[in-house]
Short mmCIF file of C-alpha atoms and ligand atoms in Angstrom, two decimals:
data_model
loop_
_atom_site.label_atom_id
_atom_site.label_comp_id
_atom_site.label_asym_id
_atom_site.label_seq_id
_atom_site.Cartn_x
_atom_site.Cartn_y
_atom_site.Cartn_z
CA MET A 137 -11.85 -15.42 25.65
CA LYS A 138 -12.37 -15.32 21.22
CA GLY A 139 -11.46 -18.70 18.88
CA LEU A 140 -8.86 -16.61 17.11
CA GLU A 141 -7.61 -14.11 19.86
CA GLN A 142 -4.10 -13.12 19.08
CA LYS A 143 -3.87 -15.66 15.79
CA ARG A 144 -2.37 -14.09 12.40
CA ILE A 145 -4.01 -15.78 9.39
CA ILE A 146 -3.00 -15.52 5.94
CA LEU A 147 -6.50 -15.72 3.97
CA GLY A 148 -5.41 -17.31 0.46
CA VAL A 149 -8.11 -16.14 -1.69
CA THR A 150 -7.89 -18.60 -5.78
CA GLY A 151 -10.18 -18.29 -8.93
CA GLY A 152 -13.04 -19.39 -8.56
CA ILE A 153 -16.68 -17.63 -8.30
CA ALA A 154 -16.81 -18.99 -4.63
CA ALA A 155 -14.28 -15.91 -3.59
CA TYR A 156 -16.78 -13.49 -3.38
CA LYS A 157 -17.93 -15.77 0.23
CA SER A 158 -14.19 -15.06 1.32
CA ALA A 159 -14.68 -11.42 1.84
CA GLU A 160 -18.00 -12.54 4.87
CA LEU A 161 -15.34 -14.86 5.77
CA VAL A 162 -12.88 -12.31 6.45
CA ARG A 163 -15.03 -10.41 8.44
CA ARG A 164 -16.00 -13.75 10.61
CA LEU A 165 -11.96 -14.00 11.19
CA MET A 166 -11.28 -11.07 13.08
CA GLU A 167 -14.91 -11.00 14.49
CA GLN A 168 -13.01 -14.29 16.32
CA GLY A 169 -10.00 -11.84 17.67
CA ALA A 170 -8.02 -12.74 14.08
CA ASP A 171 -5.11 -10.63 12.39
CA VAL A 172 -5.67 -11.34 8.90
CA GLN A 173 -3.66 -11.21 6.31
CA VAL A 174 -4.92 -11.87 2.25
CA VAL A 175 -2.59 -13.31 -0.66
CA MET A 176 -4.54 -13.74 -4.06
CA THR A 177 -3.98 -15.23 -7.11
CA THR A 178 -4.33 -13.48 -10.37
CA ALA A 179 -6.98 -15.60 -11.13
CA ALA A 180 -8.82 -14.00 -8.12
CA CYS A 181 -8.68 -11.19 -8.85
CA GLU A 182 -11.03 -11.76 -12.08
CA PHE A 183 -13.83 -12.41 -9.43
CA ILE A 184 -12.84 -9.75 -6.56
CA THR A 185 -10.54 -6.95 -5.68
CA PRO A 186 -7.96 -6.56 -3.44
CA LEU A 187 -9.82 -2.95 -2.83
CA THR A 188 -12.48 -4.75 -0.76
CA PHE A 189 -10.23 -7.51 1.29
CA GLN A 190 -8.05 -4.13 1.83
CA ALA A 191 -10.60 -2.49 3.25
CA LEU A 192 -12.35 -5.41 4.79
CA SER A 193 -8.43 -6.71 6.63
CA GLY A 194 -7.13 -3.48 6.96
CA HIS A 195 -4.20 -4.58 5.40
CA PRO A 196 -3.16 -4.20 2.32
CA VAL A 197 -3.49 -7.22 -0.69
CA ARG A 198 -0.27 -9.44 -1.64
CA CYS A 199 -1.23 -10.56 -5.30
CA GLU A 200 1.94 -10.66 -7.34
CA SER A 201 5.06 -12.16 -6.70
CA PHE A 202 7.64 -9.72 -7.53
CA ASP A 203 5.36 -6.53 -6.03
CA THR A 204 8.15 -4.53 -4.67
CA SER A 205 6.86 -1.81 -3.18
CA SER A 206 4.95 -4.88 -0.43
CA GLU A 207 8.54 -7.08 -0.90
CA ALA A 208 9.65 -3.60 0.75
CA ALA A 209 6.59 -3.81 4.17
CA MET A 210 6.98 -7.24 4.48
CA SER A 211 8.42 -9.90 2.43
CA HIS A 212 6.67 -13.12 1.23
CA ILE A 213 9.24 -14.91 3.63
CA GLU A 214 8.55 -12.81 6.45
CA LEU A 215 4.33 -13.03 5.45
CA ALA A 216 4.87 -16.79 5.75
CA ARG A 217 7.39 -16.42 8.73
CA TRP A 218 4.33 -14.07 10.27
CA ALA A 219 1.19 -16.59 9.93
CA ASP A 220 0.05 -19.07 12.58
CA ALA A 221 -2.13 -20.82 9.96
CA VAL A 222 -2.82 -20.43 5.89
CA LEU A 223 -6.22 -20.63 5.33
CA VAL A 224 -6.76 -21.03 1.51
CA ALA A 225 -10.00 -20.14 0.51
CA PRO A 226 -11.33 -20.65 -1.74
CA CYS A 227 -8.87 -23.56 -3.40
CA SER A 228 -9.58 -23.78 -6.96
CA ALA A 229 -8.42 -27.55 -8.56
CA ASN A 230 -5.60 -25.51 -10.32
CA THR A 231 -3.78 -24.55 -6.99
CA LEU A 232 -4.47 -28.10 -5.05
CA ALA A 233 -3.00 -29.49 -8.11
CA LYS A 234 0.30 -27.27 -7.61
CA ILE A 235 0.34 -27.28 -3.33
CA ALA A 236 0.57 -31.24 -3.37
CA GLY A 237 3.41 -31.01 -6.30
CA GLY A 238 5.36 -28.40 -4.68
CA ILE A 239 4.72 -25.75 -7.33
CA ALA A 240 5.81 -22.21 -6.38
CA ASP A 241 4.58 -20.17 -9.21
CA ASN A 242 3.06 -17.18 -7.61
CA LEU A 243 2.85 -15.58 -4.24
CA LEU A 244 0.46 -17.35 -2.21
CA THR A 245 1.88 -21.17 -3.57
CA THR A 246 5.75 -19.36 -3.13
CA LEU A 247 4.14 -18.87 0.76
CA ILE A 248 2.30 -22.13 0.83
CA LEU A 249 6.22 -24.28 0.22
CA ALA A 250 7.39 -21.10 2.56
CA THR A 251 6.29 -21.37 5.56
CA ASP A 252 5.47 -24.25 8.57
CA ALA A 253 2.26 -22.68 9.45
CA PRO A 254 -0.36 -25.17 9.77
CA LEU A 255 -2.54 -25.52 6.40
CA LEU A 256 -5.27 -25.27 5.57
CA LEU A 257 -7.04 -25.73 1.87
CA ALA A 258 -10.85 -25.14 1.44
CA PRO A 259 -11.41 -26.27 -1.99
CA ALA A 260 -14.18 -25.13 -4.06
CA MET A 261 -14.25 -26.41 -7.52
CA ASN A 262 -17.38 -28.04 -10.18
CA GLN A 263 -18.42 -31.01 -9.18
CA GLN A 264 -17.04 -32.73 -12.66
CA MET A 265 -13.33 -31.12 -11.97
CA TRP A 266 -13.43 -32.43 -7.70
CA ALA A 267 -14.60 -35.79 -9.12
CA GLN A 268 -11.47 -36.57 -11.29
CA SER A 269 -9.18 -39.31 -10.08
CA THR A 270 -6.44 -37.12 -10.26
CA THR A 271 -7.68 -34.41 -7.80
CA ALA A 272 -8.32 -37.22 -5.99
CA GLU A 273 -4.76 -38.29 -5.57
CA ASN A 274 -3.55 -34.60 -5.20
CA VAL A 275 -6.02 -34.31 -2.11
CA ASN A 276 -4.93 -37.51 -0.61
CA SER A 277 -0.99 -37.05 -1.28
CA LEU A 278 -2.29 -32.89 0.98
CA ALA A 279 -3.88 -35.31 3.39
CA VAL A 280 -1.33 -37.76 4.15
CA LYS A 281 1.19 -34.69 4.47
CA GLY A 282 -1.74 -33.23 7.89
CA ILE A 283 -2.42 -31.18 5.91
CA LYS A 284 -6.58 -29.99 7.21
CA ILE A 285 -9.31 -30.32 3.98
CA LEU A 286 -12.57 -29.05 4.73
CA GLY A 287 -14.97 -29.88 2.58
CA PRO A 288 -15.94 -29.71 0.04
CA ASP A 289 -19.89 -29.16 0.23
CA ILE A 290 -22.87 -31.03 -1.68
CA GLY A 291 -25.29 -29.27 -3.51
CA GLU A 292 -26.70 -26.83 -6.26
CA GLN A 293 -23.02 -25.36 -8.34
CA ALA A 294 -22.81 -21.76 -9.56
CA CYS A 295 -22.53 -23.56 -12.81
CA GLY A 296 -25.86 -24.85 -12.09
CA ASP A 297 -24.50 -28.63 -11.47
CA LEU A 298 -25.30 -30.87 -8.74
CA GLY A 299 -22.79 -32.46 -6.53
CA ALA A 300 -20.13 -32.36 -3.89
CA GLY A 301 -17.83 -28.64 -5.14
CA ARG A 302 -19.01 -26.02 -3.34
CA MET A 303 -16.87 -24.28 -0.57
CA LEU A 304 -18.00 -24.48 2.55
CA GLU A 305 -19.49 -21.80 4.41
CA PRO A 306 -17.43 -18.87 6.19
CA ASP A 307 -18.91 -19.89 9.79
CA GLN A 308 -18.00 -23.47 8.84
CA LEU A 309 -14.49 -22.95 8.16
CA VAL A 310 -13.85 -20.52 11.08
CA ASP A 311 -14.66 -23.23 13.26
CA ALA A 312 -12.55 -25.68 11.20
CA LEU A 313 -10.03 -22.70 12.29
CA ILE A 314 -10.44 -22.34 15.76
CA GLN A 315 -10.69 -25.93 16.17
CA SER A 316 -7.31 -26.90 14.43
CA PHE A 317 -5.35 -24.45 16.89
CA GLN A 318 -7.45 -26.60 19.97
CA HIS A 319 -4.69 -29.95 19.58
CA LEU A 320 -1.94 -26.74 20.64
CA ALA A 321 -0.99 -28.07 24.52
CA PHE A 322 -1.49 -24.09 25.69
CA ALA A 323 -4.33 -23.23 23.93
CA GLY A 324 -7.26 -20.74 25.97
CA GLN A 325 -4.10 -20.97 28.37
CA ARG A 326 -3.16 -17.37 29.39
CA ILE A 327 0.97 -17.24 30.45
CA LEU A 328 2.18 -14.21 31.73
CA ILE A 329 6.36 -14.11 31.34
CA THR A 330 8.87 -11.26 32.89
CA ALA A 331 11.99 -10.98 30.98
CA GLY A 332 14.98 -9.05 30.59
CA PRO A 333 17.05 -6.94 33.97
CA THR A 334 15.63 -4.00 35.98
CA ARG A 335 17.19 -0.85 35.95
CA GLU A 336 17.80 1.21 39.46
CA ALA A 337 18.00 4.57 39.09
CA ILE A 338 21.19 6.06 41.62
CA ASP A 339 20.86 9.58 39.33
CA PRO A 340 18.72 10.80 36.54
CA VAL A 341 22.16 9.03 34.13
CA ARG A 342 23.15 6.16 36.30
CA PHE A 343 21.38 3.17 37.75
CA LEU A 344 22.67 -0.65 38.87
CA SER A 345 21.21 -3.60 36.98
CA ASN A 346 22.56 -7.06 35.54
CA ARG A 347 23.20 -8.74 32.37
CA SER A 348 20.21 -10.39 31.51
CA SER A 349 19.71 -9.40 27.81
CA GLY A 350 16.00 -10.35 27.95
CA LYS A 351 16.36 -13.35 25.29
CA MET A 352 15.76 -16.72 27.58
CA GLY A 353 11.78 -14.43 29.05
CA TYR A 354 11.92 -13.78 25.14
CA ALA A 355 11.85 -17.39 24.21
CA LEU A 356 9.54 -18.65 25.88
CA ALA A 357 6.66 -15.84 25.22
CA ARG A 358 7.35 -16.86 21.86
CA ALA A 359 7.18 -20.60 22.36
CA ALA A 360 4.06 -20.55 25.04
CA ARG A 361 2.53 -18.16 22.39
CA GLU A 362 3.06 -21.14 19.34
CA ALA A 363 1.90 -23.83 21.73
CA GLY A 364 -1.38 -21.69 21.22
CA ALA A 365 -1.48 -19.11 24.76
CA ALA A 366 -2.29 -16.30 24.88
CA VAL A 367 0.97 -14.03 26.24
CA THR A 368 1.39 -10.90 28.48
CA LEU A 369 5.29 -10.36 28.45
CA ILE A 370 6.83 -8.09 31.22
CA SER A 371 9.68 -6.92 30.08
CA GLY A 372 12.59 -4.61 31.37
CA PRO A 373 15.66 -2.94 29.12
CA SER A 374 15.86 -4.64 25.65
CA VAL A 375 17.12 -4.80 22.81
CA LEU A 376 15.34 -7.24 21.37
CA ALA A 377 13.17 -7.04 18.94
CA THR A 378 9.02 -7.08 20.28
CA PRO A 379 7.61 -10.43 19.45
CA ALA A 380 4.47 -11.09 17.34
CA GLY A 381 0.94 -11.44 18.85
CA ILE A 382 2.15 -10.71 22.08
CA ASP A 383 0.99 -8.02 24.68
CA VAL A 384 4.54 -6.58 25.64
CA ILE A 385 4.40 -4.33 28.74
CA SER A 386 8.11 -2.06 28.61
CA VAL A 387 8.84 -1.58 32.47
CA GLU A 388 12.10 -0.02 33.74
CA THR A 389 12.42 -0.83 37.39
CA ALA A 390 11.49 -4.35 39.67
CA ALA A 391 9.21 -1.65 41.61
CA GLU A 392 7.66 -0.93 38.27
CA MET A 393 7.14 -5.01 37.02
CA HIS A 394 5.97 -5.59 40.82
CA SER A 395 2.61 -3.23 39.63
CA ALA A 396 2.49 -4.33 36.05
CA VAL A 397 2.20 -8.26 37.18
CA MET A 398 -0.04 -7.25 40.06
CA ALA A 399 -2.39 -5.59 37.90
CA HIS A 400 -2.54 -8.52 35.12
CA ILE A 401 -1.97 -11.93 37.37
CA SER A 402 -5.56 -12.53 38.58
CA LYS A 403 -5.99 -13.92 34.59
CA ALA A 404 -3.08 -15.44 34.32
CA GLY A 405 -3.19 -19.42 34.48
CA ILE A 406 0.74 -20.04 34.67
CA PHE A 407 3.45 -17.44 35.68
CA ILE A 408 6.90 -17.44 34.87
CA GLY A 409 9.72 -15.49 36.79
CA CYS A 410 12.68 -14.99 34.65
CA ALA A 411 13.21 -11.72 34.79
CA ALA A 412 15.98 -11.09 36.46
CA VAL A 413 14.37 -8.85 39.05
CA ALA A 414 16.84 -6.20 41.30
CA ASP A 415 16.57 -7.71 45.09
CA TYR A 416 18.01 -4.43 45.80
CA ARG A 417 17.35 -0.87 45.12
CA LEU A 418 18.52 3.13 45.77
CA ALA A 419 16.34 3.36 49.21
CA GLU A 420 16.78 7.59 47.43
CA PRO A 421 18.05 7.87 44.65
CA ALA A 422 20.07 11.66 43.97
CA SER A 423 17.61 14.40 41.94
CA GLU A 424 20.90 15.16 40.29
CA LYS A 425 23.38 13.93 38.91
CA LEU A 426 26.52 12.66 41.08
CA LYS A 427 29.73 14.77 41.60
CA LYS A 428 33.18 13.14 41.47
CA GLN A 429 34.16 15.00 45.00
CA ALA A 430 35.08 12.42 47.59
CA ASP A 431 37.38 9.99 46.63
CA SER A 432 34.53 7.08 48.00
CA ILE A 433 30.94 7.15 48.47
CA GLN A 434 27.98 5.00 49.88
CA LEU A 435 24.33 4.10 48.70
CA THR A 436 22.13 3.33 50.96
CA LEU A 437 20.29 -0.18 49.00
CA VAL A 438 16.92 -1.38 50.38
CA LYS A 439 14.98 -4.30 49.28
CA ASN A 440 12.29 -4.49 46.85
CA ALA A 441 9.37 -6.59 46.60
CA ASP A 442 9.80 -10.51 45.47
CA ILE A 443 7.74 -10.50 43.31
CA LEU A 444 8.10 -14.10 42.15
CA ALA A 445 7.42 -15.31 45.95
CA GLU A 446 3.86 -12.50 46.31
CA VAL A 447 3.00 -14.26 42.61
CA ALA A 448 3.14 -18.16 44.53
CA ALA A 449 1.55 -16.06 47.61
CA LEU A 450 -1.76 -15.21 46.39
CA PRO A 451 -4.87 -16.45 47.80
CA ASN A 452 -5.38 -18.11 44.24
CA PRO A 453 -1.70 -18.89 42.76
CA PRO A 454 -1.48 -19.39 39.16
CA PHE A 455 0.49 -22.13 38.53
CA THR A 456 4.10 -20.50 39.69
CA VAL A 457 7.72 -21.60 37.81
CA GLY A 458 10.63 -19.29 38.53
CA PHE A 459 14.42 -19.38 37.78
CA ALA A 460 17.47 -19.43 39.65
CA ALA A 461 20.63 -18.04 38.89
CA GLU A 462 23.61 -19.11 40.34
CA THR A 463 26.97 -19.40 40.46
CA SER A 464 27.83 -22.64 42.85
CA HIS A 465 25.60 -24.52 44.34
CA LEU A 466 23.55 -24.63 41.55
CA ILE A 467 20.82 -27.49 42.65
CA GLU A 468 21.34 -26.94 46.41
CA ASN A 469 20.73 -23.02 45.80
CA ALA A 470 17.40 -24.13 43.52
CA ARG A 471 15.49 -26.06 45.64
CA GLU A 472 15.56 -23.63 48.59
CA LYS A 473 14.29 -20.70 46.24
CA LEU A 474 11.56 -23.56 45.06
CA GLN A 475 10.76 -24.68 48.90
CA ARG A 476 10.83 -20.83 50.10
CA LYS A 477 9.15 -18.92 47.51
CA HIS A 478 6.67 -22.09 47.02
CA LEU A 479 6.85 -22.87 43.43
CA ASN A 480 5.54 -25.11 41.35
CA LEU A 481 8.67 -25.58 39.82
CA ILE A 482 11.95 -23.58 39.26
CA ALA A 483 14.86 -23.51 35.96
CA ALA A 484 18.47 -23.51 37.57
CA ASN A 485 20.91 -21.86 35.32
CA GLN A 486 24.90 -21.45 36.62
CA VAL A 487 25.83 -18.34 35.44
CA GLY A 488 28.80 -16.16 35.28
CA ASP A 489 31.83 -17.80 32.93
CA ASN A 490 29.71 -16.62 29.81
CA GLN A 491 27.23 -18.17 31.23
CA GLY A 492 23.17 -18.10 31.27
CA PHE A 493 23.17 -14.64 30.71
CA ASP A 494 23.36 -12.66 27.55
CA GLN A 495 24.43 -16.36 26.04
CA ASP A 496 22.41 -17.59 22.87
CA ASP A 497 22.66 -20.86 24.61
CA ASN A 498 21.74 -21.47 27.78
CA GLU A 499 21.66 -25.61 29.76
CA LEU A 500 18.66 -25.50 32.60
CA THR A 501 18.02 -28.29 34.71
CA VAL A 502 14.18 -28.43 36.10
CA ILE A 503 13.17 -28.66 39.30
CA TRP A 504 10.31 -29.46 41.35
CA GLN A 505 8.83 -30.96 44.66
CA ASP A 506 10.16 -34.33 44.41
CA GLY A 507 12.04 -34.30 40.86
CA GLN A 508 14.53 -32.95 38.42
CA VAL A 509 15.25 -33.38 34.57
CA GLU A 510 17.99 -31.93 33.01
CA LEU A 511 18.20 -29.59 29.69
CA PRO A 512 21.56 -30.29 28.45
CA SER A 513 23.10 -26.97 26.42
CA SER A 514 21.04 -25.63 23.49
CA SER A 515 19.19 -22.77 22.50
CA LYS A 516 17.52 -20.92 24.15
CA ASN A 517 14.84 -21.32 21.90
CA GLN A 518 15.21 -25.33 21.63
CA LEU A 519 15.71 -24.90 26.32
CA ALA A 520 12.05 -23.00 26.08
CA LYS A 521 9.86 -25.22 24.16
CA LYS A 522 11.15 -27.97 26.34
CA LEU A 523 10.99 -26.55 29.65
CA LEU A 524 6.52 -25.15 27.95
CA GLU A 525 6.59 -29.20 28.38
CA ILE A 526 7.19 -30.08 31.30
CA ILE A 527 5.33 -26.77 32.42
CA ALA A 528 2.28 -28.86 30.96
CA GLN A 529 3.50 -31.77 31.72
CA HIS A 530 3.21 -30.29 35.55
CA TYR A 531 0.35 -27.79 34.81
CA PHE A 532 -2.43 -29.75 33.62
CA GLN A 533 -1.54 -33.62 36.28
CA LYS A 534 -4.89 -34.94 37.48
CA SER A 535 -3.67 -33.34 40.77
CA GLN A 536 -4.86 -30.41 39.31
CA PRO A 537 -7.37 -30.87 36.97
CA GLU A 538 -9.00 -26.63 38.84
CA ASN A 539 -6.13 -25.63 36.64
CA ASN A 540 -8.10 -25.40 33.55
CA GLU A 541 -11.09 -24.14 35.02
CA LYS A 542 -9.53 -21.56 37.62
CA HIS A 543 -8.33 -19.44 34.79
CA PRO A 544 -10.19 -19.66 31.94
CA THR A 545 -8.95 -17.03 28.88
O1 LIG B 693 18.14 -12.89 29.82
P1 LIG B 693 19.08 -13.19 29.75
O2 LIG B 693 20.54 -12.84 28.79
O3 LIG B 693 18.93 -14.88 28.19
O4 LIG B 693 19.51 -14.68 30.58
C1 LIG B 693 18.71 -15.29 31.06
C2 LIG B 693 18.61 -15.83 32.50
C3 LIG B 693 19.76 -15.86 32.67
C4 LIG B 693 18.36 -13.94 33.37
C5 LIG B 693 17.06 -16.17 33.16
O5 LIG B 693 17.76 -17.71 32.69
C6 LIG B 693 17.40 -16.23 34.60
O6 LIG B 693 18.39 -17.43 35.49
N1 LIG B 693 16.48 -15.62 35.32
C7 LIG B 693 16.56 -15.75 36.53
C8 LIG B 693 17.54 -14.64 37.26
C9 LIG B 693 17.07 -14.12 38.86
O7 LIG B 693 17.04 -12.88 38.87
O8 LIG B 693 17.55 -15.18 39.68
P2 LIG B 693 17.65 -15.46 41.45
O9 LIG B 693 17.76 -16.47 40.96
O10 LIG B 693 18.29 -13.56 41.44
O11 LIG B 693 16.11 -14.87 41.29
C10 LIG B 693 14.86 -16.13 41.71
C11 LIG B 693 13.70 -15.75 40.90
O12 LIG B 693 13.39 -14.90 41.56
C12 LIG B 693 13.51 -15.58 39.87
O13 LIG B 693 12.64 -16.01 38.77
C13 LIG B 693 14.03 -13.71 39.71
O14 LIG B 693 13.05 -13.41 38.45
C14 LIG B 693 12.76 -13.54 41.34
N2 LIG B 693 12.75 -12.55 41.62
C15 LIG B 693 13.62 -12.54 42.00
C16 LIG B 693 13.65 -10.89 42.90
C17 LIG B 693 12.94 -10.25 43.10
N3 LIG B 693 12.74 -9.00 43.52
N4 LIG B 693 11.63 -10.54 42.47
C18 LIG B 693 12.34 -11.87 41.86
O15 LIG B 693 10.32 -11.97 41.52
#
């Protein structure tokens, strides 16, 4: 796996002669699999043209806060949310001071204030400016807040001075960015998740299905992605927007979900079966729309493959996490599924009476062989994060050190 695969990077370019190196930086970031969007200050445009970055990144380059056409395509707030990391290279003394002071007077400083993505700054300035006590104070206050300061390097400067202030080379910046993602719990891991309902055809216009919206599975996919994993989401029909940075495979029937899972499972270190897969399908769906004639009709159903159980029974299974949707005897039934399907973990939820299916909130009991933990009612986004923390604890625990080696991405 490339070091920045599926990572969305905003590269901020500020005014400085080192801006020419940022063109090379875009190429290096993209070679590592990153999707790069460039935001330039007005001063940066004096050193290098936006067109250069547009050609290299494949995205329009943003320069002005109030560029209405760009705002219509992706607003600065959407851009701030889009990013997995913001790297400012070169970062001038002026921009560094603005960020330290919380000033937001151009697009770059505004989106830095609006993003919760990690921020990395690669200062580049004259050695005298770098040596100024005000610059040092700004750097310290940024570092205390957890903002990564990359460099600067010491050497000969464009102005002829010798000293600290040169921007690090593009390769060094890319390495630092890759390292900044390494601390994430699932960095380098590949997780396969199923979500949503399946539909089993009765005839060309009717189907059997269930109330799953996909909210829980999509929340898990987003949380896994935020925790550094490469995520493949196999989704039954859902109206939810495709989460950014995630490979989504859309399916309709349980049989299609089964095929898609089996086609992708060998690469996954972790499998989470959150989909509400139909247990049965029609033995013979009608090829024509059924006519309303008889007072009653009978549909013959046959069993679908149990995807979760099949995954757990593979010769070299991934760490396998199931869900149990129960209307009664929640823990007892979930524990029975954990044992029967040979799962590592199962997340049990009470369903029916406006619980579980198609709700924004939920509550889960996460169960394993010799323990369980309650995750009280909260949003599915929060639950997804907590469930992934529990999965990480079990997945990486000492008894399974081979997991990392078994499924490298
Ligand atoms: O999508 P939402 O609206 O957000 O709702 C979330 C949810 C309620 C659907 C989710 O939290 C949930 O409980 N998902 C599992 C639903 C389900 O089918 O549960 P089950 O107890 O019937 O199945 C047990 C496990 O076996 C599940 O992991 C299921 O994915 C899996 N299974 C079931 C049948 C089958 N043929 N193949 C399977 O893999």
